[in-house]
Amino acid sequence: SGMATAGSGDVLTGVVVSLLGQNSGAFEAAAIAVCAHGLAGDAAAERWTRRGLIASDLLNFLPEAWRRLDPGETSCQSV
């Protein structure tokens, strides 16, 4: 899988921490971060390939992931 690359967990951690800094609860921050992280990974793999994916590629696709998430969403079920 493309997400099994060095640094992808660091990107996820950064997203969680940024949400915590915006006063999200811990569970909500983790759930939203995992969803956004996964959506960014899917978008990056679709644009390039899973084999060539590196962690910094995820950063380029996080804005797209945020656009796909509904405000106040705490899971990926609606995406």
mmCIF file of C-alpha atoms in Angstrom:
data_model
loop_
_atom_site.group_PDB
_atom_site.id
_atom_site.type_symbol
_atom_site.label_atom_id
_atom_site.label_comp_id
_atom_site.label_asym_id
_atom_site.label_seq_id
_atom_site.Cartn_x
_atom_site.Cartn_y
_atom_site.Cartn_z
ATOM 1 C CA SER A 1 0.000 0.000 0.000
ATOM 2 C CA GLY A 2 1.152 3.519 -0.713
ATOM 3 C CA MET A 3 0.510 4.621 2.844
ATOM 4 C CA ALA A 4 3.056 2.152 4.204
ATOM 5 C CA THR A 5 5.911 4.559 3.674
ATOM 6 C CA ALA A 6 8.290 6.293 6.027
ATOM 7 C CA GLY A 7 6.830 9.498 7.381
ATOM 8 C CA SER A 8 3.160 8.894 6.607
ATOM 9 C CA GLY A 9 2.462 8.457 10.314
ATOM 10 C CA ASP A 10 4.203 11.766 10.951
ATOM 11 C CA VAL A 11 1.818 13.441 8.506
ATOM 12 C CA LEU A 12 -1.135 11.844 10.307
ATOM 13 C CA THR A 13 0.211 13.017 13.662
ATOM 14 C CA GLY A 14 0.546 16.544 12.316
ATOM 15 C CA VAL A 15 -3.070 16.539 11.177
ATOM 16 C CA VAL A 16 -4.251 15.243 14.574
ATOM 17 C CA VAL A 17 -2.243 17.883 16.440
ATOM 18 C CA SER A 18 -3.485 20.670 14.182
ATOM 19 C CA LEU A 19 -7.080 19.643 14.884
ATOM 20 C CA LEU A 20 -6.400 19.460 18.610
ATOM 21 C CA GLY A 21 -4.990 22.984 18.363
ATOM 22 C CA GLN A 22 -8.332 24.065 16.887
ATOM 23 C CA ASN A 23 -10.107 22.804 20.014
ATOM 24 C CA SER A 24 -11.360 19.507 18.588
ATOM 25 C CA GLY A 25 -11.797 16.723 21.103
ATOM 26 C CA ALA A 26 -9.240 13.915 21.001
ATOM 27 C CA PHE A 27 -11.603 11.319 19.501
ATOM 28 C CA GLU A 28 -12.992 13.756 16.944
ATOM 29 C CA ALA A 29 -9.489 14.925 15.973
ATOM 30 C CA ALA A 30 -8.277 11.354 15.515
ATOM 31 C CA ALA A 31 -11.331 10.310 13.481
ATOM 32 C CA ILE A 32 -11.239 13.328 11.182
ATOM 33 C CA ALA A 33 -7.458 13.120 10.779
ATOM 34 C CA VAL A 34 -7.566 9.450 9.797
ATOM 35 C CA CYS A 35 -10.286 10.192 7.265
ATOM 36 C CA ALA A 36 -8.467 13.188 5.732
ATOM 37 C CA HIS A 37 -5.168 11.288 5.722
ATOM 38 C CA GLY A 38 -6.754 8.344 3.923
ATOM 39 C CA LEU A 39 -8.505 10.557 1.387
ATOM 40 C CA ALA A 40 -5.238 12.381 0.686
ATOM 41 C CA GLY A 41 -3.470 9.043 0.217
ATOM 42 C CA ASP A 42 -6.155 7.806 -2.155
ATOM 43 C CA ALA A 43 -5.969 11.009 -4.196
ATOM 44 C CA ALA A 44 -2.163 10.882 -4.364
ATOM 45 C CA ALA A 45 -2.197 7.222 -5.410
ATOM 46 C CA GLU A 46 -4.808 7.981 -8.052
ATOM 47 C CA ARG A 47 -2.733 10.834 -9.458
ATOM 48 C CA TRP A 48 0.567 8.970 -9.353
ATOM 49 C CA THR A 49 0.932 5.375 -8.149
ATOM 50 C CA ARG A 50 0.863 3.655 -4.782
ATOM 51 C CA ARG A 51 4.379 2.345 -5.308
ATOM 52 C CA GLY A 52 5.929 5.755 -5.791
ATOM 53 C CA LEU A 53 4.031 7.521 -3.011
ATOM 54 C CA ILE A 54 6.091 9.326 -0.375
ATOM 55 C CA ALA A 55 4.835 11.010 2.773
ATOM 56 C CA SER A 56 5.280 14.552 1.478
ATOM 57 C CA ASP A 57 2.922 13.728 -1.411
ATOM 58 C CA LEU A 58 0.119 13.494 1.132
ATOM 59 C CA LEU A 59 0.566 17.152 2.033
ATOM 60 C CA ASN A 60 -0.267 18.193 -1.521
ATOM 61 C CA PHE A 61 -3.590 16.370 -1.375
ATOM 62 C CA LEU A 62 -4.789 17.343 2.101
ATOM 63 C CA PRO A 63 -6.636 20.439 0.794
ATOM 64 C CA GLU A 64 -8.607 18.185 -1.565
ATOM 65 C CA ALA A 65 -9.377 15.850 1.331
ATOM 66 C CA TRP A 66 -10.633 18.748 3.468
ATOM 67 C CA ARG A 67 -12.926 19.884 0.643
ATOM 68 C CA ARG A 68 -14.449 16.403 0.447
ATOM 69 C CA LEU A 69 -15.242 16.301 4.163
ATOM 70 C CA ASP A 70 -18.434 17.880 5.411
ATOM 71 C CA PRO A 71 -18.045 20.506 8.153
ATOM 72 C CA GLY A 72 -18.568 18.864 11.522
ATOM 73 C CA GLU A 73 -18.023 15.376 10.097
ATOM 74 C CA THR A 74 -16.413 12.904 12.481
ATOM 75 C CA SER A 75 -16.061 9.926 10.167
ATOM 76 C CA CYS A 76 -15.582 9.005 6.516
ATOM 77 C CA GLN A 77 -19.001 7.400 6.183
ATOM 78 C CA SER A 78 -20.474 10.283 4.185
ATOM 79 C CA VAL A 79 -17.527 10.465 1.754
#
